[in-house]
Amino acid sequence: MPNNSNYKTEKEFLINYDPSEFESPLVTVDLCIFTLIDNDLKVLMVKRSQFPEKGKLALPGGFIDLNSDSTIEETALRKLLKKTGVKSPYIEQVSTIGNKSRDPRGWSVTTLYFALIPHVDVIESNEVGDEVKWLSMEDVAISSMAFDHKELINKARERLANKVSYTDIGFHVLPAKFTLSQLQKAFEILMDHKLEKKSFRRRMMSADLVSELDEVSSERGRPAALYEAKSDKLHFFARSL
Amino acid sequence: MPNNSNYKTEKEFLINYDPSEFESPLVTVDLCIFTLIDNDLKVLMVKRSQFPEKGKLALPGGFIDLNSDSTIEETALRKLLKKTGVKSPYIEQVSTIGNKSRDPRGWSVTTLYFALIPHVDVIESNEVGDEVKWLSMEDVAISSMAFDHKELINKARERLANKVSYTDIGFHVLPAKFTLSQLQKAFEILMDHKLEKKSFRRRMMSADLVSELDEVSSERGRPAALYEAKSDKLHFFARSL
DNA sequence: CGAATAGTGTCTCTCAGACAGTATGAA
DNA sequence: TTCATACTGTCTGAGAGACACTATTCG
C-alpha cells in the first residue's frame, strides 16, 4: 500500500499522482434493452465483431469514454442511442458484476442497465457494422452468448418482471397511444403472468395514470378507447400484483 | 477504437492484449455499514489518513485487490470484516456511481453497498490506525465529508428505509434473541416512522418469521417473550407498511 | 394500588381476485 | 344472429390501520 504522507498538501499530492499506480480492472457498461414486438418480449443483441468472444452474441455496451462521457449513465444512454436511435428510454441500473473470471482479458467489472423502449421508436441505424438482432426470451434461453451475458439478461429479466408488478414502468414498451387491453397485455408479458381484467383496469384508473382520448382503435370486436399516459414520472403501487 | 482483426484466434489476441491500452477509471467499493446503538441509527465512518481528502470523514472502502479478491462482493466483505470484525452481515449492493468529478484524481467509479449488523457483534480491531466512528444520522446531515460520500449515505439510507418496509431485513440489526417490541422499535427506526403494534405483530406472526423461546426479558413493566428469527432467508411481504 | 410495558379483540377500509354480466362493433 | 373483443357490477378475502381492552410485572 503506497504511503503518500510525504506530500504536504492535496494539491501537491494530485500533481504527483499517477493513475496507473494501482492496477485497475476493466470497466464496462452493458445494456439489456427490452421491447415488445408482436406481443413477444425481445432483447437487443449484437454479434461481436472483435476479439474476445468474436462472432458471439453479446449485449450492447462497452467501455466508458473518459473524454466524452461525464457520467456512467451517459455512457449507457450513448450506447443505447447508437444502437436504437432512442433518446429517452426508461432506463434503470440493475447491478454491477465484477470478478476475475468473467472476461478472459482479466479482472472485469460491468455495470448492467436495463431499458424499456417502444419498438416503433427504434431506428436501426447500424452505422457500426455490428449485426444487431432482437432475440426473444425463448431464444435467449437456448443461445450461446459471450462472457456472462446470459446471466446478465436473466438478472435484468428478473428485475423487470418484479418491478412491473409494483410500478407503472410497463407503459414504456408501448407507443404514445394505446388501449387498456394492449396495456394489460404488455404488463402480462413483462411480468410473465396473466392478470384479471377488472383488477388491472381498476388499478390503472384509480391511480389516475391514463387519460382517455377521443379516439378508438378498431380491430376485431368492439372498438376500444385509446388512452395516453398522464405523466412520465414513476408511480409505485402499495401492493404487488 | 482499436482494430484487432489482425489476430486469427482469440488465444493469439489474448497473448498480445495490453490492458493499459484503454484508459480506465478508478474503481472502488464503498460501504455504508448501519447498526442500531441505543435505539439510534448509526453509520460507520473512518477518518482518512491519506490524500486525497486527508483528514475528512469517509465511508470505509477502497480499491479492489485484483490479486486477493475474486469478486467485487468479496472486496466489500473484506473491508467490512476489517473494520467491524463481522463475517456475515446482511449486505446488499445499492448502486454504482461513476462520473468524472467525484474524485480529484480523475474519472472514478464506486460500487456502493449497505450492510446491517447487530452492534453487539462488532469488534473494533482498528489495526489499521484509521480512526473509526459511528455517526448518527443527525450527525451525517451536518458533517462535512470526503468526496460525494454524504450523497452515498443518503442513497443507502433511502434504500434501507424502503426495503425495510416490504421485507424482513430489519431483523439484522438485532442480536439473536429479541422481544417483539425491540423488533418493532428497530423497524420503526430503520423506516423512520411509527408502526401500529397490532399490525406489526400480526405481520410477523402470520409470515411465520419468528419462534418464541422459553425465556423472557424483564425490564420495567410486564416481562416480554423472547424470540429468535426462524430463517435467515430474505422474506418479501406483498404489501408495504 | 398505580405506572409501565406486553399482548389481544375487533372494527373499518383498501384493494386484489374471481367471475358473471352487459355493450358494441364486424361478418 | 353469432363471434370477438371491450367494459362493468359486485362479491369475497387478505391484510393494514386504529384503538380500546386485558395481562403481568414492580414499586
Coordinates of C-alpha atoms (C1' of nucleotides) in Angstrom, one line a residue:
Chain A
M1 CA 0.0 0.0 0.0
P2 CA 1.6 3.3 -1.1
N3 CA 2.2 5.9 1.5
N4 CA 1.5 9.4 0.4
S5 CA 2.2 11.2 3.6
N6 CA 5.3 12.8 2.2
Y7 CA 3.1 15.3 0.4
K8 CA 2.2 18.4 2.4
T9 CA -1.0 19.4 0.6
E10 CA -3.7 17.8 -1.5
K11 CA -2.6 20.0 -4.5
E12 CA 0.9 18.7 -4.3
F13 CA -0.3 15.1 -4.0
L14 CA -2.5 15.5 -7.0
I15 CA 0.3 16.9 -9.2
N16 CA 2.4 13.9 -8.4
Y17 CA -0.5 11.4 -8.7
D18 CA 0.0 8.6 -11.2
P19 CA -3.3 6.9 -12.0
S20 CA -1.6 3.8 -13.3
E21 CA 0.0 3.2 -9.8
F22 CA -2.9 0.9 -8.9
E23 CA -3.8 -2.0 -11.1
S24 CA -7.3 -1.4 -12.3
P25 CA -10.0 -3.8 -13.5
L26 CA -11.6 -3.4 -16.9
V27 CA -14.7 -1.3 -16.6
T28 CA -17.6 -1.6 -18.9
V29 CA -21.3 -0.8 -19.2
D30 CA -23.8 -3.4 -20.6
L31 CA -27.3 -2.8 -21.6
C32 CA -30.3 -5.1 -21.7
I33 CA -32.7 -3.3 -24.0
F34 CA -36.2 -4.7 -23.9
T35 CA -39.1 -4.1 -26.1
L36 CA -42.3 -5.8 -27.3
I37 CA -42.5 -7.0 -30.9
D38 CA -45.8 -8.6 -31.8
N39 CA -46.6 -9.3 -28.2
D40 CA -43.3 -11.0 -27.6
L41 CA -40.6 -9.8 -25.3
K42 CA -37.3 -9.2 -27.1
V43 CA -33.9 -8.1 -26.0
L44 CA -31.3 -6.4 -28.3
M45 CA -28.1 -8.3 -29.0
V46 CA -25.1 -7.6 -31.2
K47 CA -22.8 -10.0 -32.8
R48 CA -19.3 -9.2 -31.7
S49 CA -17.0 -8.2 -34.5
Q50 CA -13.9 -8.1 -32.4
F51 CA -11.9 -10.3 -30.0
P52 CA -12.5 -11.5 -27.4
E53 CA -15.6 -13.7 -28.0
K54 CA -15.5 -12.6 -31.6
G55 CA -18.6 -13.8 -33.5
K56 CA -20.7 -14.5 -30.4
L57 CA -23.9 -12.8 -29.4
A58 CA -23.4 -10.1 -26.7
L59 CA -25.3 -7.3 -25.0
P60 CA -24.7 -3.9 -26.5
G61 CA -22.2 -2.0 -24.3
G62 CA -18.6 -1.3 -23.9
F63 CA -16.0 0.9 -22.3
I64 CA -16.7 4.3 -20.7
D65 CA -15.3 7.0 -22.8
L66 CA -13.4 9.1 -20.2
N67 CA -13.2 12.1 -22.5
S68 CA -16.8 12.3 -23.8
D69 CA -18.9 10.7 -21.0
S70 CA -19.3 12.6 -17.8
T71 CA -21.3 10.0 -16.0
I72 CA -21.7 6.3 -16.3
E73 CA -25.4 6.7 -17.1
E74 CA -24.3 8.9 -20.0
T75 CA -22.2 6.0 -21.3
A76 CA -25.3 3.8 -21.2
L77 CA -27.5 6.3 -22.9
R78 CA -24.9 6.9 -25.6
K79 CA -24.7 3.2 -26.4
L80 CA -28.4 2.9 -26.4
L81 CA -28.9 5.8 -28.7
K82 CA -26.3 4.4 -31.1
K83 CA -28.0 1.1 -31.4
T84 CA -31.6 2.1 -31.4
G85 CA -31.9 5.8 -32.2
V86 CA -33.9 6.2 -29.0
K87 CA -33.0 9.2 -26.9
S88 CA -35.1 8.9 -23.7
P89 CA -35.9 5.4 -22.8
Y90 CA -36.9 4.2 -19.4
I91 CA -33.5 3.2 -18.0
E92 CA -32.5 1.7 -14.7
Q93 CA -29.3 0.4 -13.2
V94 CA -29.7 -3.2 -12.3
S95 CA -26.5 -4.2 -10.7
T96 CA -22.7 -4.2 -11.0
I97 CA -20.9 -7.5 -11.6
G98 CA -17.2 -7.7 -11.0
N99 CA -15.0 -10.7 -10.8
K100 CA -11.7 -12.1 -12.1
S101 CA -13.2 -14.8 -14.4
R102 CA -15.9 -13.2 -16.4
D103 CA -13.6 -11.8 -19.1
P104 CA -10.6 -13.6 -20.5
R105 CA -8.7 -10.3 -20.5
G106 CA -8.6 -10.2 -16.7
W107 CA -10.4 -8.7 -13.7
S108 CA -13.5 -7.1 -15.1
V109 CA -16.4 -5.0 -13.8
T110 CA -19.5 -4.2 -15.7
T111 CA -22.5 -2.1 -14.7
L112 CA -25.7 -3.5 -16.1
Y113 CA -28.6 -1.4 -17.1
F114 CA -31.9 -2.3 -18.5
A115 CA -34.0 -0.1 -20.7
L116 CA -37.6 -0.3 -22.0
I117 CA -38.5 1.2 -25.3
P118 CA -41.5 1.2 -27.7
H119 CA -40.5 -0.8 -30.7
V120 CA -42.0 1.8 -33.1
D121 CA -39.4 4.3 -31.9
V122 CA -36.5 2.2 -33.0
I123 CA -34.3 3.3 -35.9
E124 CA -31.7 0.7 -36.6
S125 CA -29.0 3.0 -37.9
N126 CA -26.4 0.3 -37.8
E127 CA -23.6 2.5 -38.8
V128 CA -21.2 0.5 -36.7
G129 CA -21.4 -2.6 -38.9
D130 CA -22.1 -4.8 -35.8
E131 CA -25.0 -7.0 -36.6
V132 CA -27.9 -6.3 -34.3
K133 CA -30.7 -8.7 -33.5
W134 CA -33.8 -8.7 -31.4
L135 CA -33.8 -12.0 -29.5
S136 CA -36.9 -13.4 -27.9
M137 CA -36.6 -14.8 -24.4
E138 CA -37.0 -18.3 -25.6
D139 CA -34.1 -17.8 -27.9
V140 CA -32.1 -16.2 -25.1
A141 CA -32.5 -19.5 -23.1
I142 CA -31.1 -21.6 -25.9
S143 CA -28.5 -19.3 -27.4
S144 CA -24.8 -19.4 -26.6
M145 CA -23.5 -16.0 -25.6
A146 CA -20.3 -14.1 -25.0
F147 CA -19.0 -13.7 -21.4
D148 CA -21.6 -14.0 -18.7
H149 CA -24.2 -12.1 -20.8
K150 CA -26.8 -14.8 -20.5
E151 CA -26.7 -14.4 -16.7
L152 CA -26.9 -10.7 -17.1
I153 CA -30.0 -11.0 -19.2
N154 CA -31.5 -13.2 -16.6
K155 CA -30.8 -10.8 -13.8
A156 CA -32.3 -7.9 -15.8
R157 CA -35.3 -10.0 -16.8
E158 CA -36.0 -10.8 -13.2
R159 CA -35.7 -7.2 -12.1
L160 CA -38.0 -6.2 -14.9
A161 CA -40.7 -8.7 -14.0
N162 CA -40.5 -7.7 -10.4
K163 CA -40.6 -4.0 -11.0
V164 CA -43.5 -4.2 -13.4
S165 CA -45.6 -5.8 -10.6
Y166 CA -45.5 -2.8 -8.3
T167 CA -44.8 0.2 -10.6
D168 CA -46.1 1.6 -13.9
I169 CA -42.9 1.1 -15.9
G170 CA -44.8 -1.3 -18.2
F171 CA -46.1 1.8 -20.0
H172 CA -42.7 2.3 -21.6
V173 CA -42.8 -0.5 -24.1
L174 CA -46.0 0.9 -25.7
P175 CA -46.4 3.8 -28.2
A176 CA -47.9 7.0 -27.1
K177 CA -51.5 5.9 -27.7
F178 CA -52.8 2.5 -26.6
T179 CA -55.8 0.7 -25.5
L180 CA -56.2 -0.7 -22.0
S181 CA -56.2 -4.2 -23.4
Q182 CA -52.9 -3.5 -25.0
L183 CA -51.5 -2.1 -21.8
Q184 CA -52.7 -5.1 -19.8
K185 CA -51.2 -7.5 -22.4
A186 CA -47.9 -5.6 -22.1
F187 CA -47.9 -5.9 -18.3
E188 CA -48.7 -9.6 -18.6
I189 CA -45.8 -10.3 -20.9
L190 CA -43.4 -8.3 -18.9
M191 CA -44.4 -9.9 -15.7
D192 CA -44.9 -13.3 -17.3
H193 CA -48.3 -14.0 -15.8
K194 CA -51.9 -13.3 -16.6
L195 CA -53.9 -10.6 -14.9
E196 CA -57.5 -10.1 -14.1
K197 CA -59.0 -7.6 -16.5
K198 CA -61.1 -5.9 -13.8
S199 CA -58.3 -5.6 -11.3
F200 CA -55.9 -4.2 -13.8
R201 CA -58.3 -1.5 -15.1
R202 CA -59.3 -0.6 -11.5
R203 CA -55.7 -0.2 -10.6
M204 CA -54.8 2.0 -13.6
M205 CA -57.9 4.1 -13.2
S206 CA -57.8 4.7 -9.5
A207 CA -54.1 5.6 -9.7
D208 CA -55.1 8.2 -12.3
L209 CA -52.3 7.1 -14.7
V210 CA -54.1 7.4 -18.0
S211 CA -56.3 9.9 -19.8
E212 CA -58.8 8.8 -22.3
L213 CA -58.6 10.2 -25.8
D214 CA -61.4 11.0 -28.3
E215 CA -60.3 8.2 -30.5
V216 CA -60.9 4.5 -30.7
S217 CA -59.0 1.6 -32.1
S218 CA -60.9 -1.0 -34.1
E219 CA -59.7 -4.4 -34.9
R220 CA -61.9 -7.3 -34.4
G221 CA -64.8 -7.0 -31.9
R222 CA -65.9 -3.9 -30.0
P223 CA -63.7 -0.8 -30.7
A224 CA -61.5 0.1 -27.7
A225 CA -60.9 3.5 -26.3
L226 CA -57.5 4.9 -26.8
Y227 CA -55.5 6.3 -23.9
E228 CA -52.3 8.0 -23.2
A229 CA -50.0 8.0 -20.2
K230 CA -50.8 11.0 -18.0
S231 CA -47.4 11.6 -16.5
D232 CA -43.9 10.2 -17.2
K233 CA -42.9 10.1 -13.6
L234 CA -42.6 6.7 -11.9
H235 CA -45.6 5.5 -10.0
F236 CA -45.3 3.0 -7.1
F237 CA -48.3 0.9 -6.1
A238 CA -48.6 -0.1 -2.4
R239 CA -49.3 -3.7 -3.4
S240 CA -47.8 -6.1 -5.8
L241 CA -49.9 -7.8 -8.5
Chain B
M1 CA -11.1 2.5 -31.5
P2 CA -8.5 -0.3 -31.9
N3 CA -9.0 -2.8 -34.5
N4 CA -8.0 -6.3 -33.5
S5 CA -8.9 -8.1 -36.7
N6 CA -5.3 -8.8 -37.4
Y7 CA -5.4 -11.6 -35.0
K8 CA -6.5 -15.0 -36.2
T9 CA -7.6 -16.6 -32.9
E10 CA -8.7 -15.5 -29.5
K11 CA -5.7 -17.1 -28.0
E12 CA -3.4 -15.1 -30.2
F13 CA -5.4 -11.9 -29.4
L14 CA -5.1 -12.5 -25.6
I15 CA -1.4 -13.1 -25.7
N16 CA -0.9 -9.7 -27.3
Y17 CA -3.5 -7.9 -25.2
D18 CA -2.3 -4.9 -23.3
P19 CA -4.8 -4.0 -20.5
S20 CA -3.4 -0.4 -20.3
E21 CA -4.4 0.2 -23.9
F22 CA -7.7 1.7 -22.7
E23 CA -7.7 4.4 -20.2
S24 CA -9.6 3.1 -17.2
P25 CA -11.4 4.9 -14.5
L26 CA -10.5 4.4 -10.8
V27 CA -12.7 1.7 -9.4
T28 CA -13.6 1.5 -5.7
V29 CA -16.1 -0.1 -3.4
D30 CA -17.7 1.9 -0.6
L31 CA -19.7 0.6 2.3
C32 CA -22.5 2.1 4.3
I33 CA -22.5 -0.1 7.5
F34 CA -25.6 0.6 9.5
T35 CA -26.3 -0.5 13.0
L36 CA -28.5 0.4 16.0
I37 CA -26.8 1.8 19.1
D38 CA -29.2 2.7 22.0
N39 CA -32.1 2.9 19.6
D40 CA -30.2 5.3 17.3
L41 CA -29.3 4.5 13.7
K42 CA -25.6 4.8 13.2
V43 CA -23.3 4.6 10.2
L44 CA -19.6 3.7 10.3
M45 CA -17.2 6.3 9.1
V46 CA -13.4 6.5 9.0
K47 CA -11.2 9.5 9.1
R48 CA -9.0 9.4 6.0
S49 CA -5.3 9.2 6.9
Q50 CA -4.1 9.7 3.3
F51 CA -4.6 12.0 0.4
P52 CA -6.9 12.9 -1.2
E53 CA -9.4 14.3 1.2
K54 CA -6.9 13.6 4.0
G55 CA -8.4 14.2 7.5
K56 CA -12.0 14.1 6.3
L57 CA -14.7 11.6 7.3
A58 CA -15.4 9.0 4.6
L59 CA -17.1 5.7 4.2
P60 CA -15.0 2.6 4.7
G61 CA -14.0 1.2 1.3
G62 CA -11.3 1.3 -1.2
F63 CA -9.7 -0.3 -4.2
I64 CA -10.4 -3.9 -5.4
D65 CA -7.4 -6.1 -4.7
L66 CA -7.0 -7.8 -8.1
N67 CA -4.9 -10.5 -6.6
S68 CA -6.8 -11.5 -3.5
D69 CA -10.4 -10.6 -4.3
S70 CA -12.1 -12.8 -6.7
T71 CA -15.4 -10.9 -6.8
I72 CA -16.4 -7.3 -6.0
E73 CA -18.6 -8.5 -3.2
E74 CA -15.6 -10.2 -1.7
T75 CA -13.9 -6.8 -1.7
A76 CA -16.9 -5.4 0.2
L77 CA -16.9 -8.2 2.7
R78 CA -13.2 -8.0 3.3
K79 CA -13.4 -4.3 4.1
L80 CA -16.3 -4.8 6.4
L81 CA -14.6 -7.6 8.2
K82 CA -11.5 -5.5 8.7
K83 CA -13.4 -2.6 10.2
T84 CA -16.0 -4.4 12.3
G85 CA -14.9 -8.0 12.8
V86 CA -18.3 -9.1 11.4
K87 CA -18.2 -12.0 9.0
S88 CA -21.7 -12.5 7.7
P89 CA -23.7 -9.3 7.7
Y90 CA -26.8 -8.6 5.7
I91 CA -25.2 -6.9 2.7
E92 CA -26.8 -5.6 -0.5
Q93 CA -25.5 -3.7 -3.4
V94 CA -27.1 -0.3 -3.7
S95 CA -25.8 1.3 -6.8
T96 CA -22.8 2.2 -8.8
I97 CA -21.9 5.8 -9.1
G98 CA -19.4 6.9 -11.8
N99 CA -18.5 10.3 -13.1
K100 CA -15.5 12.5 -13.8
S101 CA -16.0 14.9 -10.9
R102 CA -16.4 12.9 -7.8
D103 CA -12.7 12.2 -7.2
P104 CA -10.0 14.8 -7.8
R105 CA -7.7 12.1 -9.1
G106 CA -10.0 11.7 -12.2
W107 CA -12.8 9.6 -13.6
S108 CA -14.0 7.4 -10.8
V109 CA -16.5 4.6 -10.3
T110 CA -17.6 3.3 -7.0
T111 CA -19.9 0.5 -6.2
L112 CA -21.9 1.2 -3.0
Y113 CA -23.1 -1.5 -0.7
F114 CA -25.0 -1.2 2.5
A115 CA -24.7 -3.6 5.4
L116 CA -26.8 -4.2 8.5
I117 CA -25.1 -5.7 11.6
P118 CA -26.0 -6.1 15.2
H119 CA -23.9 -3.8 17.3
V120 CA -23.1 -6.5 19.8
D121 CA -21.2 -8.4 17.1
V122 CA -18.8 -5.5 16.4
I123 CA -15.2 -5.9 17.4
E124 CA -13.3 -2.7 16.6
S125 CA -9.9 -4.2 15.9
N126 CA -8.7 -1.0 14.4
E127 CA -5.3 -2.4 13.4
V128 CA -5.1 0.0 10.5
G129 CA -4.8 3.0 12.6
D130 CA -7.7 4.7 10.7
E131 CA -9.9 6.4 13.3
V132 CA -13.4 4.7 13.0
K133 CA -16.5 6.4 14.3
W134 CA -20.2 5.6 14.5
L135 CA -22.1 8.6 13.2
S136 CA -25.8 9.1 13.9
M137 CA -28.0 10.2 11.0
E138 CA -28.4 13.6 12.5
D139 CA -24.6 14.0 12.6
V140 CA -24.4 12.7 9.0
A141 CA -26.7 15.6 8.0
I142 CA -24.4 18.3 9.5
S143 CA -20.9 16.8 9.0
S144 CA -18.6 17.6 6.1
M145 CA -17.4 14.5 4.3
A146 CA -14.9 13.3 1.7
F147 CA -15.9 13.0 -1.9
D148 CA -19.6 12.5 -2.5
H149 CA -19.9 10.3 0.5
K150 CA -22.8 12.2 2.1
E151 CA -24.8 11.6 -1.1
L152 CA -23.9 8.0 -1.0
I153 CA -25.1 7.7 2.6
N154 CA -28.4 9.3 1.7
K155 CA -28.8 6.9 -1.2
A156 CA -28.1 3.9 1.0
R157 CA -30.4 5.3 3.8
E158 CA -33.2 5.7 1.3
R159 CA -32.8 2.2 0.0
L160 CA -32.7 0.9 3.6
A161 CA -35.9 2.6 4.7
N162 CA -37.6 1.4 1.6
K163 CA -36.6 -2.1 1.8
V164 CA -37.4 -2.5 5.5
S165 CA -41.0 -1.6 4.6
Y166 CA -41.6 -4.6 2.5
T167 CA -39.0 -7.2 3.7
D168 CA -37.7 -8.6 6.9
I169 CA -34.2 -7.2 6.7
G170 CA -34.8 -5.2 9.9
F171 CA -34.0 -8.4 11.9
H172 CA -30.3 -8.0 11.0
V173 CA -29.6 -5.1 13.4
L174 CA -30.7 -7.1 16.4
P175 CA -28.9 -9.8 18.4
A176 CA -30.0 -13.4 18.1
K177 CA -32.7 -13.1 20.8
F178 CA -35.1 -10.2 21.0
T179 CA -38.5 -9.2 22.1
L180 CA -41.2 -8.2 19.6
S181 CA -41.2 -4.7 21.0
Q182 CA -37.5 -4.4 20.3
L183 CA -38.0 -5.8 16.8
Q184 CA -40.8 -3.3 16.2
K185 CA -38.7 -0.4 17.5
A186 CA -35.8 -1.5 15.2
F187 CA -38.2 -1.5 12.2
E188 CA -39.5 1.9 13.2
I189 CA -36.1 3.5 13.4
L190 CA -34.9 1.9 10.1
M191 CA -38.0 3.1 8.3
D192 CA -38.2 6.3 10.2
H193 CA -41.9 6.0 11.0
K194 CA -44.0 4.7 13.8
L195 CA -45.9 1.4 13.4
E196 CA -49.1 0.1 14.9
K197 CA -48.3 -2.6 17.4
K198 CA -51.1 -4.9 16.4
S199 CA -50.4 -4.7 12.7
F200 CA -46.7 -5.3 13.2
R201 CA -47.2 -8.4 15.4
R202 CA -49.8 -9.8 13.1
R203 CA -47.5 -9.3 10.1
M204 CA -44.5 -11.1 11.8
M205 CA -46.7 -13.9 13.2
S206 CA -48.6 -14.7 10.1
A207 CA -45.5 -14.7 8.0
D208 CA -44.1 -17.2 10.5
L209 CA -40.8 -15.4 10.8
V210 CA -40.0 -15.8 14.5
S211 CA -40.1 -18.6 17.0
E212 CA -40.8 -18.0 20.7
L213 CA -38.2 -19.1 23.2
D214 CA -38.8 -20.3 26.7
E215 CA -37.3 -17.2 28.1
V216 CA -38.5 -13.7 29.0
S217 CA -36.8 -10.4 29.1
S218 CA -37.7 -8.2 32.1
E219 CA -37.0 -4.6 32.4
R220 CA -39.8 -2.3 33.5
G221 CA -43.4 -3.5 33.2
R222 CA -44.6 -6.8 32.1
P223 CA -41.9 -9.2 31.0
A224 CA -41.7 -9.8 27.3
A225 CA -41.3 -13.1 25.5
L226 CA -38.0 -13.6 23.7
Y227 CA -38.0 -14.7 20.1
E228 CA -35.4 -15.7 17.5
A229 CA -35.5 -15.4 13.8
K230 CA -36.7 -18.6 12.2
S231 CA -34.8 -18.4 9.0
D232 CA -32.1 -16.3 7.6
K233 CA -33.5 -16.1 4.1
L234 CA -35.0 -12.9 2.9
H235 CA -38.7 -12.6 3.2
F236 CA -40.8 -10.3 1.0
F237 CA -44.2 -9.1 2.1
A238 CA -46.8 -8.4 -0.6
R239 CA -47.7 -5.0 0.9
S240 CA -45.6 -2.2 2.1
L241 CA -46.0 -0.8 5.6
Chain C
dC1 C1' -52.9 0.4 44.4
dG2 C1' -50.7 2.9 40.0
dA3 C1' -47.1 3.1 36.5
dA4 C1' -45.1 0.8 32.8
dT5 C1' -44.8 -2.3 29.4
dA6 C1' -46.7 -6.7 26.9
dG7 C1' -50.0 -8.5 24.4
dT8 C1' -55.2 -9.2 22.4
dG9 C1' -60.0 -8.3 20.2
dT10 C1' -62.3 -6.4 16.8
dC11 C1' -64.0 -3.0 13.6
dT12 C1' -63.0 -0.5 9.3
dC13 C1' -61.0 0.4 4.8
dT14 C1' -58.5 -0.5 0.7
dC15 C1' -57.7 -3.2 -2.9
dA16 C1' -56.6 -7.7 -5.4
dG17 C1' -59.0 -11.9 -7.3
dA18 C1' -62.9 -14.1 -9.3
dC19 C1' -66.3 -14.2 -12.4
dA20 C1' -70.8 -13.3 -14.4
dG21 C1' -73.0 -10.0 -16.9
dT22 C1' -73.6 -6.2 -20.5
dA23 C1' -72.1 -3.3 -24.7
dT24 C1' -70.6 -2.6 -29.4
dG25 C1' -68.6 -3.4 -33.4
dA26 C1' -67.9 -6.7 -37.9
dA27 C1' -69.2 -10.7 -40.8
Chain D
dT1 C1' -77.5 -13.7 -35.4
dT2 C1' -73.0 -15.0 -33.9
dC3 C1' -68.4 -14.1 -32.7
dA4 C1' -65.0 -11.3 -30.9
dT5 C1' -63.5 -8.0 -28.1
dA6 C1' -64.4 -4.0 -24.6
dC7 C1' -66.0 -2.8 -20.5
dT8 C1' -68.9 -3.0 -15.8
dG9 C1' -71.0 -4.9 -11.4
dT10 C1' -70.4 -7.0 -7.4
dC11 C1' -69.0 -10.4 -4.1
dT12 C1' -65.0 -12.3 -1.4
dG13 C1' -60.9 -12.4 1.2
dA14 C1' -56.3 -10.7 2.8
dG15 C1' -54.2 -7.7 5.4
dA16 C1' -53.1 -2.8 7.1
dG17 C1' -54.7 0.9 10.4
dA18 C1' -56.9 2.4 14.5
dC19 C1' -57.8 1.9 19.1
dA20 C1' -59.8 0.1 23.2
dC21 C1' -59.1 -3.5 26.1
dT22 C1' -56.7 -7.1 29.2
dA23 C1' -52.4 -9.1 31.4
dT24 C1' -48.3 -9.1 34.1
dT25 C1' -44.6 -7.3 36.4
dC26 C1' -42.6 -3.8 40.1
dG27 C1' -42.7 -0.5 43.4

